[in-house]
DNA sequence: ATAACAATTAAACGATTGCTTAATTAATAA
DNA sequence: TTATTAATTAAGCAATCGTTTAATTGTTAT
């Protein structure tokens, strides 16, 4: 018999032994935590140095794949791989021009996240 | 003879073949990209769903380890492991009270990053 | 002292990540 | 057409990550 919807999750029933003062808030906090569910997906994207750099570069100007490869001193397939992921997240878009494929930012909000992270370091962390 | 400071990085010398229009900006962009160096470290921390949730919970109220384990339905060692990492990044601090160890936020800026990410989704992404 | 509980630590394991190399597609030039 | 260059894709591999289990530390109660 499954009891997934129970108030206390079965596997952790013995934890804390009911003495923790925050026990009364557990249900409330379980709901609260849903507000950030899925949020880490964007952070995962930015959690790679190369991808953060690519997005930052593209916020300056459009660039073709080999430009990025030269600037970041990486192989073409490596860069292309990251661009593919950024594309999947709708953070960049591309336009083919002859042999070259030019990438541009497709999200004007992502740069705010990067700036916010810069502020974080600026505040002495 | 090392040529690290050369205009064209040696391993990618043949890339782009010098035809890309942005070639003149390569040096400028190489400097530009330094502005976001190291930034992905914080994003990596937030790139784990559990850690984002822990930080979000602690922005509400202080919690002991087993509280967090119950709320997130995780094992104590798993939670403890994440708290250790958050501590290493000075994002949380702890205070022992009897058997329990209470964790609190030690960084009032990190929540801004989380809110900014919420905005990102709110804007229809 | 012994027992019980909160928390941490360590070792081990499976899953994921990001790179490399090699092959392939797409577009232009000879 | 063939050759060349830009870019993508696929396969393989090493490194990293997050979890589990088990052992250990620290504190309180009996």
Short mmCIF file of C-alpha atoms (C1' of nucleotides) in Angstrom, two decimals:
data_model
loop_
_atom_site.label_atom_id
_atom_site.label_comp_id
_atom_site.label_asym_id
_atom_site.label_seq_id
_atom_site.Cartn_x
_atom_site.Cartn_y
_atom_site.Cartn_z
CA UNK A 1 0.00 0.00 0.00
CA UNK A 2 1.47 3.31 -1.14
CA UNK A 3 1.33 6.27 1.20
CA UNK A 4 2.94 8.95 -0.90
CA UNK A 5 0.47 11.64 0.06
CA UNK A 6 0.93 11.20 3.78
CA UNK A 7 1.75 14.15 5.97
CA UNK A 8 4.95 12.60 7.22
CA UNK A 9 7.02 10.97 4.55
CA UNK A 10 7.46 7.35 5.50
CA UNK A 11 11.23 6.95 5.05
CA UNK A 12 12.02 9.80 7.44
CA UNK A 13 9.39 9.12 10.05
CA UNK A 14 11.89 8.56 12.85
CA UNK A 15 14.01 11.57 12.06
CA UNK A 16 14.17 14.38 14.58
CA UNK A 17 11.93 12.30 16.81
CA UNK A 18 9.38 15.08 16.90
CA UNK A 19 11.42 17.34 19.13
CA UNK A 20 12.56 19.96 16.67
CA UNK A 21 10.73 23.26 17.21
CA UNK A 22 10.21 23.69 13.52
CA UNK A 23 8.16 20.53 13.33
CA UNK A 24 4.91 22.47 13.28
CA UNK A 25 6.09 24.27 10.17
CA UNK A 26 7.12 21.24 8.18
CA UNK A 27 4.00 21.20 6.01
CA UNK A 28 4.20 24.92 5.40
CA UNK A 29 7.86 24.71 4.47
CA UNK A 30 7.25 21.77 2.17
CA UNK A 31 4.94 24.00 0.18
CA UNK A 32 7.31 26.93 0.37
CA UNK A 33 10.08 24.91 -1.17
CA UNK A 34 8.00 24.26 -4.27
CA UNK A 35 8.51 27.91 -5.20
CA UNK A 36 12.08 27.18 -6.21
CA UNK A 37 11.47 23.81 -7.82
CA UNK A 38 13.11 23.56 -11.20
CA UNK A 39 15.01 26.78 -10.67
CA UNK A 40 18.38 25.10 -10.53
CA UNK A 41 18.12 24.23 -14.22
CA UNK A 42 19.20 27.72 -15.27
CA UNK A 43 21.89 27.73 -12.62
CA UNK A 44 23.16 24.45 -14.01
CA UNK A 45 23.50 26.09 -17.41
CA UNK A 46 25.44 28.99 -15.92
CA UNK A 47 27.40 26.62 -13.71
CA UNK A 48 29.78 25.95 -16.55
CA UNK A 49 32.46 28.58 -17.00
CA UNK A 50 32.50 28.24 -20.76
CA UNK A 51 28.75 28.80 -21.09
CA UNK A 52 28.79 31.87 -18.85
CA UNK A 53 31.58 33.28 -20.98
CA UNK A 54 29.75 32.55 -24.23
CA UNK A 55 26.62 34.30 -23.00
CA UNK A 56 28.66 37.25 -21.80
CA UNK A 57 30.45 37.50 -25.14
CA UNK A 58 27.19 37.36 -27.05
CA UNK A 59 25.80 40.15 -24.90
CA UNK A 60 28.52 42.29 -26.47
CA UNK A 61 28.12 41.29 -30.11
CA UNK A 62 27.13 38.44 -32.35
CA UNK A 63 29.83 35.88 -33.05
CA UNK A 64 30.37 32.86 -35.23
CA UNK A 65 31.37 29.54 -33.71
CA UNK A 66 35.01 29.78 -34.67
CA UNK A 67 35.23 33.27 -33.23
CA UNK A 68 34.14 31.91 -29.90
CA UNK A 69 36.52 28.99 -30.22
CA UNK A 70 39.44 31.36 -30.85
CA UNK A 71 38.51 33.76 -28.06
CA UNK A 72 38.03 31.01 -25.50
CA UNK A 73 40.85 28.89 -26.93
CA UNK A 74 38.70 25.80 -27.25
CA UNK A 75 37.98 23.24 -29.93
CA UNK A 76 35.10 23.78 -32.34
CA UNK A 77 33.17 20.69 -31.27
CA UNK A 78 33.43 21.70 -27.62
CA UNK A 79 32.04 25.16 -28.36
CA UNK A 80 29.38 23.78 -30.65
CA UNK A 81 28.31 21.38 -27.94
CA UNK A 82 27.76 24.22 -25.49
CA UNK A 83 25.94 26.33 -28.05
CA UNK A 84 23.60 23.45 -28.70
CA UNK A 85 22.70 23.31 -25.04
CA UNK A 86 22.24 27.09 -24.83
CA UNK A 87 20.00 26.86 -27.86
CA UNK A 88 17.91 24.16 -26.20
CA UNK A 89 17.32 26.57 -23.33
CA UNK A 90 16.36 29.33 -25.75
CA UNK A 91 19.21 31.47 -24.48
CA UNK A 92 20.81 31.88 -27.90
CA UNK A 93 19.70 31.71 -31.50
CA UNK A 94 21.69 31.40 -34.70
CA UNK A 95 21.63 32.59 -38.25
CA UNK A 96 23.53 30.97 -41.06
CA UNK A 97 25.47 33.28 -43.39
CA UNK A 98 27.38 31.37 -45.99
CA UNK A 99 29.72 28.94 -44.32
CA UNK A 100 29.47 30.70 -41.01
CA UNK A 101 26.80 30.42 -38.37
CA UNK A 102 26.34 33.51 -36.26
CA UNK A 103 25.02 33.22 -32.76
CA UNK A 104 23.23 35.96 -30.85
CA UNK A 105 21.57 36.24 -27.45
CA UNK A 106 17.94 35.20 -27.52
CA UNK A 107 17.25 36.15 -23.94
CA UNK A 108 17.74 39.62 -22.54
CA UNK A 109 17.17 38.56 -18.97
CA UNK A 110 19.95 36.05 -18.55
CA UNK A 111 22.51 38.84 -18.46
CA UNK A 112 20.80 40.18 -15.33
CA UNK A 113 21.55 36.91 -13.59
CA UNK A 114 25.19 37.21 -14.55
CA UNK A 115 25.35 40.78 -13.31
CA UNK A 116 23.72 39.76 -10.07
CA UNK A 117 26.43 37.15 -9.60
CA UNK A 118 29.04 39.83 -10.26
CA UNK A 119 27.47 41.91 -7.53
CA UNK A 120 27.73 38.92 -5.24
CA UNK A 121 31.49 38.88 -5.63
CA UNK A 122 31.70 42.63 -5.55
CA UNK A 123 30.26 42.54 -2.05
CA UNK A 124 33.41 40.91 -0.80
CA UNK A 125 32.66 37.23 -1.16
CA UNK B 1 60.06 29.71 -26.52
CA UNK B 2 56.66 30.42 -25.02
CA UNK B 3 54.30 32.65 -26.93
CA UNK B 4 51.42 32.90 -24.51
CA UNK B 5 50.98 36.61 -25.03
CA UNK B 6 50.69 36.32 -28.77
CA UNK B 7 47.76 37.84 -30.56
CA UNK B 8 46.64 34.53 -31.98
CA UNK B 9 46.65 31.63 -29.57
CA UNK B 10 48.82 28.95 -31.08
CA UNK B 11 46.50 25.90 -30.87
CA UNK B 12 43.70 27.65 -32.75
CA UNK B 13 45.79 29.51 -35.27
CA UNK B 14 44.11 27.93 -38.28
CA UNK B 15 40.59 28.44 -37.04
CA UNK B 16 38.38 30.85 -38.90
CA UNK B 17 41.23 31.36 -41.33
CA UNK B 18 41.23 35.04 -40.58
CA UNK B 19 38.03 35.77 -42.42
CA UNK B 20 35.65 36.32 -39.56
CA UNK B 21 34.70 39.98 -39.24
CA UNK B 22 35.12 39.90 -35.50
CA UNK B 23 38.78 39.03 -35.79
CA UNK B 24 39.79 42.57 -35.05
CA UNK B 25 37.99 42.37 -31.74
CA UNK B 26 39.47 39.11 -30.55
CA UNK B 27 41.95 40.70 -28.19
CA UNK B 28 39.35 43.06 -26.80
CA UNK B 29 36.90 40.23 -26.25
CA UNK B 30 39.55 38.06 -24.62
CA UNK B 31 39.91 40.76 -22.00
CA UNK B 32 36.19 41.26 -21.74
CA UNK B 33 35.64 37.62 -20.94
CA UNK B 34 37.87 37.90 -17.88
CA UNK B 35 35.12 39.92 -16.22
CA UNK B 36 33.09 36.77 -15.70
CA UNK B 37 35.96 34.44 -14.82
CA UNK B 38 35.20 32.41 -11.74
CA UNK B 39 31.60 33.52 -11.71
CA UNK B 40 30.25 30.09 -12.52
CA UNK B 41 31.34 28.83 -9.11
CA UNK B 42 28.29 30.32 -7.41
CA UNK B 43 26.09 29.10 -10.20
CA UNK B 44 27.50 25.63 -9.70
CA UNK B 45 26.45 25.78 -6.06
CA UNK B 46 22.93 26.81 -7.02
CA UNK B 47 22.92 24.31 -9.86
CA UNK B 48 21.88 21.60 -7.47
CA UNK B 49 18.17 21.56 -6.68
CA UNK B 50 18.71 20.46 -3.10
CA UNK B 51 21.09 23.30 -2.33
CA UNK B 52 18.82 25.93 -3.84
CA UNK B 53 16.00 24.57 -1.71
CA UNK B 54 18.10 24.58 1.44
CA UNK B 55 19.12 28.19 0.90
CA UNK B 56 15.54 29.15 0.20
CA UNK B 57 14.34 27.39 3.34
CA UNK B 58 16.98 29.07 5.47
CA UNK B 59 15.94 32.45 4.12
CA UNK B 60 12.63 31.77 5.88
CA UNK B 61 13.91 30.54 9.23
CA UNK B 62 16.76 28.70 10.86
CA UNK B 63 16.54 24.93 10.73
CA UNK B 64 18.36 21.94 12.16
CA UNK B 65 19.75 19.29 9.86
CA UNK B 66 17.01 16.78 10.52
CA UNK B 67 14.34 19.41 9.88
CA UNK B 68 15.79 19.92 6.43
CA UNK B 69 16.04 16.17 5.89
CA UNK B 70 12.36 15.74 6.76
CA UNK B 71 11.18 18.68 4.65
CA UNK B 72 13.18 17.61 1.60
CA UNK B 73 12.68 13.91 2.29
CA UNK B 74 16.35 13.13 2.12
CA UNK B 75 18.84 11.22 4.23
CA UNK B 76 20.78 13.00 6.95
CA UNK B 77 24.19 12.38 5.37
CA UNK B 78 23.02 13.72 2.04
CA UNK B 79 21.76 16.93 3.64
CA UNK B 80 24.84 17.24 5.80
CA UNK B 81 27.01 16.90 2.74
CA UNK B 82 25.30 19.79 1.01
CA UNK B 83 25.41 21.96 4.12
CA UNK B 84 29.14 21.35 4.33
CA UNK B 85 29.56 22.68 0.82
CA UNK B 86 27.33 25.69 1.48
CA UNK B 87 29.39 26.37 4.57
CA UNK B 88 32.60 26.24 2.55
CA UNK B 89 31.16 28.97 0.34
CA UNK B 90 30.20 31.05 3.38
CA UNK B 91 26.57 30.90 2.36
CA UNK B 92 25.42 29.36 5.65
CA UNK B 93 26.65 29.19 9.21
CA UNK B 94 25.69 26.92 12.08
CA UNK B 95 25.23 27.01 15.81
CA UNK B 96 25.15 23.95 18.00
CA UNK B 97 22.38 23.78 20.59
CA UNK B 98 22.46 20.58 22.54
CA UNK B 99 22.24 17.64 20.20
CA UNK B 100 20.97 19.76 17.36
CA UNK B 101 22.91 21.95 14.97
CA UNK B 102 20.98 24.90 13.64
CA UNK B 103 21.85 26.37 10.29
CA UNK B 104 21.14 29.93 9.19
CA UNK B 105 21.88 31.99 6.10
CA UNK B 106 25.25 33.71 6.26
CA UNK B 107 24.81 35.64 3.04
CA UNK B 108 21.99 38.05 2.42
CA UNK B 109 22.81 38.48 -1.24
CA UNK B 110 22.42 34.93 -2.45
CA UNK B 111 18.66 35.19 -2.14
CA UNK B 112 18.73 37.97 -4.73
CA UNK B 113 20.24 35.55 -7.22
CA UNK B 114 17.46 33.08 -6.53
CA UNK B 115 14.80 35.76 -6.97
CA UNK B 116 16.41 36.86 -10.20
CA UNK B 117 16.14 33.31 -11.47
CA UNK B 118 12.49 33.27 -10.48
CA UNK B 119 12.00 36.40 -12.52
CA UNK B 120 13.61 34.64 -15.43
CA UNK B 121 10.93 31.98 -15.39
CA UNK B 122 8.22 34.50 -14.65
CA UNK B 123 9.07 36.17 -17.94
CA UNK B 124 7.74 33.18 -19.78
CA UNK B 125 10.82 31.02 -20.19
"C1'" DA C 1 29.02 4.22 32.63
"C1'" DT C 2 25.60 3.09 29.21
"C1'" DA C 3 22.09 4.12 25.95
"C1'" DA C 4 19.91 7.03 22.61
"C1'" DC C 5 19.87 10.51 19.27
"C1'" DA C 6 21.74 14.38 16.14
"C1'" DA C 7 25.19 15.10 13.06
"C1'" DT C 8 29.44 14.38 10.59
"C1'" DT C 9 32.75 11.75 8.07
"C1'" DA C 10 34.55 8.19 4.94
"C1'" DA C 11 34.31 4.81 1.41
"C1'" DA C 12 32.03 3.05 -2.54
"C1'" DC C 13 29.08 3.23 -6.33
"C1'" DG C 14 26.23 4.77 -10.28
"C1'" DA C 15 25.08 8.69 -13.05
"C1'" DT C 16 26.18 12.74 -15.26
"C1'" DT C 17 29.33 16.04 -17.42
"C1'" DG C 18 32.51 17.98 -20.72
"C1'" DC C 19 36.14 16.98 -23.41
"C1'" DT C 20 38.56 14.58 -27.49
"C1'" DT C 21 38.78 12.30 -31.91
"C1'" DA C 22 36.64 10.98 -36.04
"C1'" DA C 23 33.02 11.07 -39.23
"C1'" DT C 24 29.42 13.82 -41.42
"C1'" DT C 25 26.77 17.77 -43.22
"C1'" DA C 26 26.55 22.36 -45.42
"C1'" DA C 27 28.22 25.99 -48.25
"C1'" DT C 28 31.57 28.19 -51.13
"C1'" DA C 29 35.54 28.37 -54.42
"C1'" DA C 30 38.44 26.52 -57.98
"C1'" DT D 1 32.93 18.03 -60.28
"C1'" DT D 2 36.33 18.28 -56.55
"C1'" DA D 3 38.49 20.62 -52.79
"C1'" DT D 4 38.26 23.48 -48.82
"C1'" DT D 5 36.35 25.49 -44.80
"C1'" DA D 6 32.63 26.07 -41.03
"C1'" DA D 7 29.91 23.61 -38.21
"C1'" DT D 8 27.52 19.70 -36.33
"C1'" DT D 9 27.09 15.08 -34.73
"C1'" DA D 10 28.47 10.67 -32.66
"C1'" DA D 11 31.25 7.63 -29.91
"C1'" DG D 12 34.41 7.01 -26.29
"C1'" DC D 13 36.60 8.31 -22.13
"C1'" DA D 14 38.24 10.59 -17.85
"C1'" DA D 15 36.68 13.40 -14.21
"C1'" DT D 16 33.23 15.12 -11.29
"C1'" DC D 17 28.99 14.79 -8.61
"C1'" DG D 18 25.45 13.22 -5.43
"C1'" DT D 19 23.85 9.46 -3.25
"C1'" DT D 20 24.02 5.34 -0.09
"C1'" DT D 21 25.78 2.57 3.70
"C1'" DA D 22 28.55 2.15 7.62
"C1'" DA D 23 31.41 3.91 11.09
"C1'" DT D 24 32.40 7.79 14.19
"C1'" DT D 25 31.85 12.02 17.03
"C1'" DG D 26 29.28 14.91 20.25
"C1'" DT D 27 25.64 15.73 23.45
"C1'" DT D 28 21.99 14.51 26.61
"C1'" DA D 29 19.33 11.38 29.52
"C1'" DT D 30 19.03 7.32 32.38
#
